[in-house]
Amino acid sequence: MATGFMTDTLFFWHDTGTAALMLPADPMAGVQPDAHVESGRTKRRGFELLDVTGLLDEMRRVRARPALIGELLRVHTDAYVQRVAQASAQPRGGDAGDGFTPLGRGSAEIARLAAGGVLDLVTAVASENLTNGFALVRPPGHHALAGAGLGFCVFNNAALAARHAQIQLGLRRVAIVDLDTHHGNGGQQLFYDDPTVLHISIHEAGSFPPDSGWIEETGAGAGEGYTINVPLPLGSGHAAWLYAMHQVVLPALQRFQPELIIVPVGFDGGCFEPLARQALVVDSYRQMASLLTKAADRLCDGRVVAISEGGYSSGMAPWCMVGFVEGLIGRNGSLSDPYAGITAGYAAAPMLPHQQHVVDRAARLVPRITATVSAD
Ligand SMILES: [Zn+2]
């Protein structure tokens, strides 16, 4: 049994245009043209690092294929899918919603390819051909809503994966553990009243989207209690994130008894990350993946499907990805993290009381979860 790996060169060709960070270039307003912060560069470097470190050879490749329109419509509205297609057919592309989700020419097809590849990876893992899997995709997905793109995200790959597992593969309970450093608002909103999908997000408080991902957001109706947020304060690092894994994520999974764990994972929690202010190190990602893998071994035959989201430090994010994949494969710590000497001080930083307080508050929500729900 192997770990599956799904990517496609076209993912790196999704063209987000020229920008300063995420601001579309506007020279007369002082926004100097540069590569958009969510360009193909960082993830291409991640792919290359997986290759050079030999991790690529240890995984079994799953080919991408375009998601069917019917598959997209399990999560997204028809009007939105059409709008994305129309914008991306323009010679210079367009935007998927909020003005900060650029579509280049052909981006609709590339986004469909990412989503479809994720679904096939889920199928391969659920059918026990593969133990678990990692999808390296662009555009990312976890901010995307039913009817609009948001924050660089076009189609919500993780949400589509959850619905695919339920509708196509007959799984009842799916857990989404969102480890991007920004709130997994898209998945939260799509499953807010649904007790068959447990949605947990650890993220930086008060970051993106604005005013989103607070502890008080716990689900609605039948889904009350099946949304958990751990909004960590600025500067939270390895100890705080691992504490959240141990106090919130693992016990919540134990109670929920998922049949599949989907992990939208951004590599934007690193201590050199330009779009967030957390202080994770490469080993943080390795350990989080390892914990999820072990939990999945106990709960659901090892079924974890991780899907790349953000990550914008072209130097460090690729190494965070490598650390995470190492944890997924179970080859823990055999590769030497070249940043370790520099980040040792960050990793050793103790969890501060106000960080622990947030995790402890979120942990109090865990006992509300039960495994009794089914999709029937
Ligand atoms: Zn992010």
Short mmCIF file of C-alpha atoms and ligand atoms in Angstrom, two decimals:
data_model
loop_
_atom_site.label_atom_id
_atom_site.label_comp_id
_atom_site.label_asym_id
_atom_site.label_seq_id
_atom_site.Cartn_x
_atom_site.Cartn_y
_atom_site.Cartn_z
CA MET A 1 0.00 0.00 0.00
CA ALA A 2 1.39 3.33 -1.05
CA THR A 3 0.74 7.02 -0.67
CA GLY A 4 -0.86 8.51 -3.77
CA PHE A 5 0.33 11.71 -5.35
CA MET A 6 -1.71 13.79 -7.77
CA THR A 7 -0.48 16.81 -9.64
CA ASP A 8 -0.29 18.13 -13.20
CA THR A 9 2.06 20.58 -14.91
CA LEU A 10 -0.95 22.67 -15.95
CA PHE A 11 -1.56 23.51 -12.28
CA PHE A 12 1.65 25.54 -12.34
CA TRP A 13 0.43 27.34 -15.47
CA HIS A 14 -2.72 28.79 -13.84
CA ASP A 15 -1.88 32.42 -14.57
CA THR A 16 -2.66 34.91 -11.80
CA GLY A 17 -1.06 37.79 -13.66
CA THR A 18 0.96 40.70 -12.37
CA ALA A 19 0.36 42.09 -8.91
CA ALA A 20 2.07 43.42 -5.84
CA LEU A 21 1.43 40.59 -3.35
CA MET A 22 -2.32 40.15 -4.08
CA LEU A 23 -3.10 43.66 -5.40
CA PRO A 24 -3.58 43.70 -9.16
CA ALA A 25 -0.82 45.79 -10.71
CA ASP A 26 -1.85 49.43 -11.05
CA PRO A 27 1.21 51.56 -11.73
CA MET A 28 -0.60 54.89 -11.51
CA ALA A 29 -1.87 53.96 -8.04
CA GLY A 30 1.57 52.93 -6.91
CA VAL A 31 0.98 49.18 -7.20
CA GLN A 32 4.13 48.04 -8.95
CA PRO A 33 3.86 45.07 -11.32
CA ASP A 34 5.43 41.91 -9.96
CA ALA A 35 4.50 38.23 -9.98
CA HIS A 36 1.24 37.63 -8.09
CA VAL A 37 1.97 36.15 -4.67
CA GLU A 38 -0.07 33.06 -5.64
CA SER A 39 1.91 32.29 -8.77
CA GLY A 40 3.00 28.84 -9.88
CA ARG A 41 6.51 29.40 -8.61
CA THR A 42 6.30 28.23 -5.00
CA LYS A 43 4.36 25.07 -5.72
CA ARG A 44 6.55 24.24 -8.70
CA ARG A 45 9.51 24.52 -6.36
CA GLY A 46 7.67 22.24 -3.95
CA PHE A 47 7.20 19.69 -6.71
CA GLU A 48 10.88 19.90 -7.61
CA LEU A 49 11.86 19.41 -3.97
CA LEU A 50 9.65 16.32 -3.69
CA ASP A 51 11.52 15.02 -6.73
CA VAL A 52 15.02 15.87 -5.57
CA THR A 53 14.45 14.49 -2.07
CA GLY A 54 13.26 11.19 -3.55
CA LEU A 55 9.80 11.45 -1.97
CA LEU A 56 8.19 11.53 -5.39
CA ASP A 57 9.56 8.06 -6.13
CA GLU A 58 8.00 6.72 -2.95
CA MET A 59 4.48 7.75 -3.98
CA ARG A 60 2.21 6.32 -6.63
CA ARG A 61 1.08 8.83 -9.21
CA VAL A 62 -2.62 9.44 -9.76
CA ARG A 63 -3.38 11.32 -12.99
CA ALA A 64 -5.51 14.43 -12.97
CA ARG A 65 -8.72 14.52 -14.98
CA PRO A 66 -11.29 17.28 -15.44
CA ALA A 67 -14.13 17.29 -12.92
CA LEU A 68 -17.50 16.80 -14.55
CA ILE A 69 -19.85 19.75 -14.39
CA GLY A 70 -22.21 17.54 -12.37
CA GLU A 71 -19.46 16.93 -9.84
CA LEU A 72 -18.81 20.67 -9.47
CA LEU A 73 -22.54 21.27 -8.99
CA ARG A 74 -22.53 19.15 -5.82
CA VAL A 75 -20.91 22.16 -4.16
CA HIS A 76 -21.05 25.12 -6.55
CA THR A 77 -23.93 26.88 -8.24
CA ASP A 78 -24.50 26.53 -11.96
CA ALA A 79 -24.25 30.29 -12.40
CA TYR A 80 -20.85 30.35 -10.73
CA VAL A 81 -19.44 27.47 -12.77
CA GLN A 82 -20.60 29.22 -15.93
CA ARG A 83 -19.16 32.54 -14.81
CA VAL A 84 -15.74 31.01 -14.17
CA ALA A 85 -15.80 29.37 -17.61
CA GLN A 86 -16.79 32.60 -19.34
CA ALA A 87 -14.20 34.74 -17.57
CA SER A 88 -11.41 32.30 -18.21
CA ALA A 89 -12.30 32.11 -21.90
CA GLN A 90 -11.51 35.82 -22.31
CA PRO A 91 -8.14 36.64 -23.88
CA ARG A 92 -6.92 38.17 -20.62
CA GLY A 93 -9.01 36.09 -18.22
CA GLY A 94 -10.96 37.73 -15.40
CA ASP A 95 -11.80 37.19 -11.75
CA ALA A 96 -13.74 34.46 -9.97
CA GLY A 97 -15.47 36.69 -7.45
CA ASP A 98 -13.93 39.02 -4.93
CA GLY A 99 -11.49 40.86 -7.18
CA PHE A 100 -8.64 38.93 -5.58
CA THR A 101 -9.19 35.57 -7.29
CA PRO A 102 -7.63 36.09 -10.69
CA LEU A 103 -8.38 33.76 -13.56
CA GLY A 104 -5.98 33.59 -16.46
CA ARG A 105 -7.00 32.32 -19.84
CA GLY A 106 -7.75 28.61 -19.40
CA SER A 107 -7.90 28.77 -15.61
CA ALA A 108 -11.40 27.26 -15.56
CA GLU A 109 -10.11 24.14 -17.28
CA ILE A 110 -7.10 23.99 -14.96
CA ALA A 111 -9.33 24.39 -11.88
CA ARG A 112 -11.57 21.59 -13.17
CA LEU A 113 -8.49 19.43 -13.68
CA ALA A 114 -7.42 20.06 -10.09
CA ALA A 115 -10.86 19.22 -8.70
CA GLY A 116 -11.25 16.08 -10.81
CA GLY A 117 -7.79 14.86 -9.88
CA VAL A 118 -8.62 15.28 -6.21
CA LEU A 119 -11.80 13.24 -6.66
CA ASP A 120 -9.90 10.39 -8.33
CA LEU A 121 -7.33 10.49 -5.53
CA VAL A 122 -10.15 10.18 -3.00
CA THR A 123 -11.59 7.24 -4.93
CA ALA A 124 -8.19 5.49 -5.00
CA VAL A 125 -7.71 5.97 -1.26
CA ALA A 126 -11.25 4.95 -0.36
CA SER A 127 -11.07 1.86 -2.55
CA GLU A 128 -7.94 0.77 -0.69
CA ASN A 129 -5.65 0.88 -3.70
CA LEU A 130 -3.76 3.57 -1.81
CA THR A 131 -3.23 4.11 1.91
CA ASN A 132 -3.49 7.88 1.76
CA GLY A 133 -2.79 10.67 -0.69
CA PHE A 134 -1.46 14.14 -1.35
CA ALA A 135 -2.74 16.45 -4.08
CA LEU A 136 -0.46 19.31 -5.15
CA VAL A 137 -2.87 21.62 -6.93
CA ARG A 138 -3.49 25.14 -8.14
CA PRO A 139 -5.70 27.07 -7.99
CA PRO A 140 -6.34 26.45 -4.28
CA GLY A 141 -9.87 25.91 -3.01
CA HIS A 142 -10.63 26.19 0.68
CA HIS A 143 -11.92 29.79 0.66
CA ALA A 144 -14.23 29.22 -2.32
CA LEU A 145 -17.97 29.48 -1.66
CA ALA A 146 -20.89 27.88 -3.47
CA GLY A 147 -21.41 30.89 -5.70
CA ALA A 148 -18.15 32.83 -5.64
CA GLY A 149 -14.40 32.50 -5.67
CA LEU A 150 -12.53 34.05 -2.79
CA GLY A 151 -8.94 34.57 -1.73
CA PHE A 152 -7.26 32.99 -4.81
CA CYS A 153 -9.60 29.96 -4.53
CA VAL A 154 -11.80 28.91 -7.47
CA PHE A 155 -13.39 25.49 -6.84
CA ASN A 156 -13.51 24.13 -3.30
CA ASN A 157 -11.51 20.96 -3.81
CA ALA A 158 -11.85 19.75 -0.20
CA ALA A 159 -15.62 20.24 -0.15
CA LEU A 160 -15.96 18.53 -3.52
CA ALA A 161 -13.87 15.65 -2.15
CA ALA A 162 -16.15 15.29 0.87
CA ARG A 163 -19.32 15.24 -1.24
CA HIS A 164 -17.72 12.83 -3.73
CA ALA A 165 -16.87 10.47 -0.86
CA GLN A 166 -20.45 10.58 0.35
CA ILE A 167 -22.42 10.59 -2.88
CA GLN A 168 -20.17 8.55 -5.16
CA LEU A 169 -18.42 6.27 -2.69
CA GLY A 170 -21.12 5.89 -0.05
CA LEU A 171 -19.13 7.05 2.97
CA ARG A 172 -21.26 8.57 5.70
CA ARG A 173 -18.99 10.59 7.96
CA VAL A 174 -16.19 12.71 6.52
CA ALA A 175 -13.91 14.96 8.58
CA ILE A 176 -12.23 18.02 7.11
CA VAL A 177 -9.21 19.18 9.12
CA ASP A 178 -8.15 22.49 7.59
CA LEU A 179 -4.51 23.25 8.37
CA ASP A 180 -4.08 26.26 6.10
CA THR A 181 -3.07 29.26 8.17
CA HIS A 182 -6.13 31.15 7.00
CA HIS A 183 -9.65 30.18 8.01
CA GLY A 184 -11.28 27.37 6.03
CA ASN A 185 -14.38 29.51 5.58
CA GLY A 186 -15.56 27.82 2.39
CA GLY A 187 -15.82 24.33 3.83
CA GLN A 188 -17.25 25.70 7.06
CA GLN A 189 -20.02 27.54 5.25
CA LEU A 190 -20.84 24.70 2.87
CA PHE A 191 -21.26 22.17 5.70
CA TYR A 192 -22.41 24.50 8.47
CA ASP A 193 -25.72 22.73 9.04
CA ASP A 194 -24.51 19.26 8.10
CA PRO A 195 -23.60 16.83 10.90
CA THR A 196 -22.17 14.32 8.41
CA VAL A 197 -19.13 16.51 7.72
CA LEU A 198 -17.07 17.54 10.73
CA HIS A 199 -15.20 20.75 9.90
CA ILE A 200 -12.21 21.76 12.04
CA SER A 201 -9.97 24.68 11.15
CA ILE A 202 -6.79 25.77 12.92
CA HIS A 203 -5.74 29.18 11.70
CA GLU A 204 -4.45 32.61 12.55
CA ALA A 205 -7.13 34.69 14.26
CA GLY A 206 -8.38 37.79 12.53
CA SER A 207 -6.52 37.19 9.30
CA PHE A 208 -8.37 36.07 6.15
CA PRO A 209 -11.23 36.17 5.43
CA PRO A 210 -11.93 39.15 7.70
CA ASP A 211 -14.04 38.45 10.79
CA SER A 212 -14.24 34.73 10.10
CA GLY A 213 -13.31 31.56 11.96
CA TRP A 214 -14.08 32.46 15.56
CA ILE A 215 -14.69 29.90 18.30
CA GLU A 216 -18.32 30.97 18.55
CA GLU A 217 -18.98 29.67 15.01
CA THR A 218 -19.99 26.11 15.88
CA GLY A 219 -22.50 25.07 13.22
CA ALA A 220 -26.25 25.47 12.89
CA GLY A 221 -29.35 23.32 13.00
CA ALA A 222 -28.51 19.63 12.76
CA GLY A 223 -24.89 20.66 12.20
CA GLU A 224 -24.61 22.45 15.54
CA GLY A 225 -21.38 21.29 17.17
CA TYR A 226 -19.83 19.92 13.98
CA THR A 227 -17.85 23.06 13.20
CA ILE A 228 -14.85 23.79 15.40
CA ASN A 229 -12.46 26.71 14.98
CA VAL A 230 -9.12 27.21 16.70
CA PRO A 231 -8.25 30.85 15.92
CA LEU A 232 -4.69 31.13 17.21
CA PRO A 233 -3.20 34.51 18.10
CA LEU A 234 -0.47 36.12 16.03
CA GLY A 235 2.90 34.54 16.65
CA SER A 236 1.64 31.08 17.58
CA GLY A 237 4.15 28.41 16.68
CA HIS A 238 4.97 24.75 16.84
CA ALA A 239 3.91 24.16 20.45
CA ALA A 240 0.54 25.88 20.08
CA TRP A 241 -0.37 24.11 16.84
CA LEU A 242 0.65 20.71 18.19
CA TYR A 243 -1.29 21.42 21.37
CA ALA A 244 -4.34 22.17 19.20
CA MET A 245 -3.84 18.89 17.37
CA HIS A 246 -3.70 16.95 20.64
CA GLN A 247 -6.44 18.80 22.53
CA VAL A 248 -8.93 19.45 19.74
CA VAL A 249 -8.32 17.64 16.46
CA LEU A 250 -7.43 14.15 17.68
CA PRO A 251 -10.16 13.89 20.34
CA ALA A 252 -12.74 15.34 17.93
CA LEU A 253 -11.81 12.76 15.31
CA GLN A 254 -11.97 10.03 17.93
CA ARG A 255 -15.51 11.04 18.84
CA PHE A 256 -16.68 11.58 15.26
CA GLN A 257 -15.29 8.29 13.89
CA PRO A 258 -14.78 9.55 10.32
CA GLU A 259 -14.55 7.14 7.44
CA LEU A 260 -12.25 9.56 5.60
CA ILE A 261 -10.14 12.54 6.73
CA ILE A 262 -9.64 15.34 4.21
CA VAL A 263 -6.88 17.82 5.00
CA PRO A 264 -6.75 21.12 3.11
CA VAL A 265 -3.20 22.05 4.07
CA GLY A 266 -1.58 25.41 3.39
CA PHE A 267 2.14 25.72 3.86
CA ASP A 268 1.68 29.32 4.92
CA GLY A 269 2.20 28.80 8.65
CA GLY A 270 5.98 28.89 8.32
CA CYS A 271 7.89 31.49 10.27
CA PHE A 272 9.10 33.21 7.07
CA GLU A 273 5.67 33.38 5.43
CA PRO A 274 4.67 36.71 3.81
CA LEU A 275 0.86 36.37 4.17
CA ALA A 276 0.58 35.25 7.80
CA ARG A 277 2.26 35.66 11.13
CA GLN A 278 2.48 32.18 12.60
CA ALA A 279 5.81 30.61 13.49
CA LEU A 280 5.69 26.99 12.37
CA VAL A 281 8.77 25.09 11.25
CA VAL A 282 9.20 22.20 8.85
CA ASP A 283 8.96 19.65 11.65
CA SER A 284 5.58 21.10 12.68
CA TYR A 285 4.13 19.97 9.35
CA ARG A 286 5.85 16.61 9.60
CA GLN A 287 4.40 16.02 13.06
CA MET A 288 0.89 17.19 12.19
CA ALA A 289 0.80 14.85 9.18
CA SER A 290 2.14 12.02 11.29
CA LEU A 291 -0.52 12.54 13.97
CA LEU A 292 -3.30 12.59 11.36
CA THR A 293 -1.91 9.50 9.68
CA LYS A 294 -1.83 7.61 12.97
CA ALA A 295 -5.34 8.75 13.87
CA ALA A 296 -6.56 7.60 10.46
CA ASP A 297 -4.86 4.23 10.98
CA ARG A 298 -6.92 3.79 14.13
CA LEU A 299 -10.17 5.20 12.80
CA CYS A 300 -10.51 4.65 9.06
CA ASP A 301 -7.93 2.29 7.56
CA GLY A 302 -5.46 5.15 7.17
CA ARG A 303 -7.65 7.13 4.79
CA VAL A 304 -6.24 10.66 4.69
CA VAL A 305 -6.37 12.82 1.58
CA ALA A 306 -4.39 16.04 1.91
CA ILE A 307 -4.89 18.84 -0.62
CA SER A 308 -2.52 21.77 -0.98
CA GLU A 309 -3.93 25.24 -0.35
CA GLY A 310 -1.78 28.35 0.31
CA GLY A 311 1.91 28.79 1.05
CA TYR A 312 3.82 31.77 -0.28
CA SER A 313 7.35 31.69 1.03
CA SER A 314 9.15 30.36 -2.03
CA GLY A 315 12.07 29.37 0.17
CA MET A 316 10.35 27.73 3.11
CA ALA A 317 6.89 26.60 1.93
CA PRO A 318 8.39 23.85 -0.29
CA TRP A 319 10.20 22.46 2.71
CA CYS A 320 7.04 22.61 4.82
CA MET A 321 5.38 20.58 2.04
CA VAL A 322 8.21 18.06 2.08
CA GLY A 323 7.90 17.76 5.85
CA PHE A 324 4.16 17.15 5.58
CA VAL A 325 4.58 14.51 2.87
CA GLU A 326 7.24 12.79 4.96
CA GLY A 327 4.73 12.56 7.80
CA LEU A 328 2.10 11.21 5.42
CA ILE A 329 4.43 8.54 4.08
CA GLY A 330 5.71 7.69 7.54
CA ARG A 331 9.30 8.48 6.71
CA ASN A 332 9.65 10.80 9.65
CA GLY A 333 12.70 12.97 9.94
CA SER A 334 14.95 11.14 7.54
CA LEU A 335 15.46 14.25 5.45
CA SER A 336 17.55 17.05 6.81
CA ASP A 337 15.68 20.36 7.01
CA PRO A 338 18.19 23.01 5.93
CA TYR A 339 16.30 25.70 7.85
CA ALA A 340 16.42 23.79 11.14
CA GLY A 341 19.44 25.61 12.49
CA ILE A 342 17.87 28.98 11.81
CA THR A 343 14.36 28.08 13.02
CA ALA A 344 15.45 26.19 16.15
CA GLY A 345 14.66 29.23 18.25
CA TYR A 346 11.18 29.47 16.73
CA ALA A 347 10.49 25.80 17.33
CA ALA A 348 11.65 25.98 20.91
CA ALA A 349 9.43 28.95 21.65
CA PRO A 350 7.03 27.86 24.37
CA MET A 351 3.30 28.18 23.99
CA LEU A 352 2.18 31.41 25.63
CA PRO A 353 -0.80 31.49 28.02
CA HIS A 354 -3.07 33.46 25.66
CA GLN A 355 -2.42 30.90 22.93
CA GLN A 356 -3.18 27.97 25.23
CA HIS A 357 -6.35 29.73 26.37
CA VAL A 358 -7.74 29.69 22.82
CA VAL A 359 -7.02 26.00 22.37
CA ASP A 360 -8.52 25.14 25.75
CA ARG A 361 -11.70 27.02 24.86
CA ALA A 362 -11.99 25.18 21.54
CA ALA A 363 -11.34 21.87 23.30
CA ARG A 364 -14.44 22.39 25.42
CA LEU A 365 -16.53 22.02 22.25
CA VAL A 366 -15.26 18.52 21.50
CA PRO A 367 -17.57 16.54 23.84
CA ARG A 368 -20.60 17.71 21.82
CA ILE A 369 -19.51 15.57 18.88
CA THR A 370 -20.91 12.09 18.43
CA ALA A 371 -20.45 9.45 15.78
CA THR A 372 -24.12 8.57 15.60
CA VAL A 373 -25.01 10.67 12.58
CA SER A 374 -25.28 9.18 9.18
CA ALA A 375 -26.18 10.55 5.78
CA ASP A 376 -29.27 8.35 5.58
ZN ZN B 1 -3.71 30.36 3.48
#
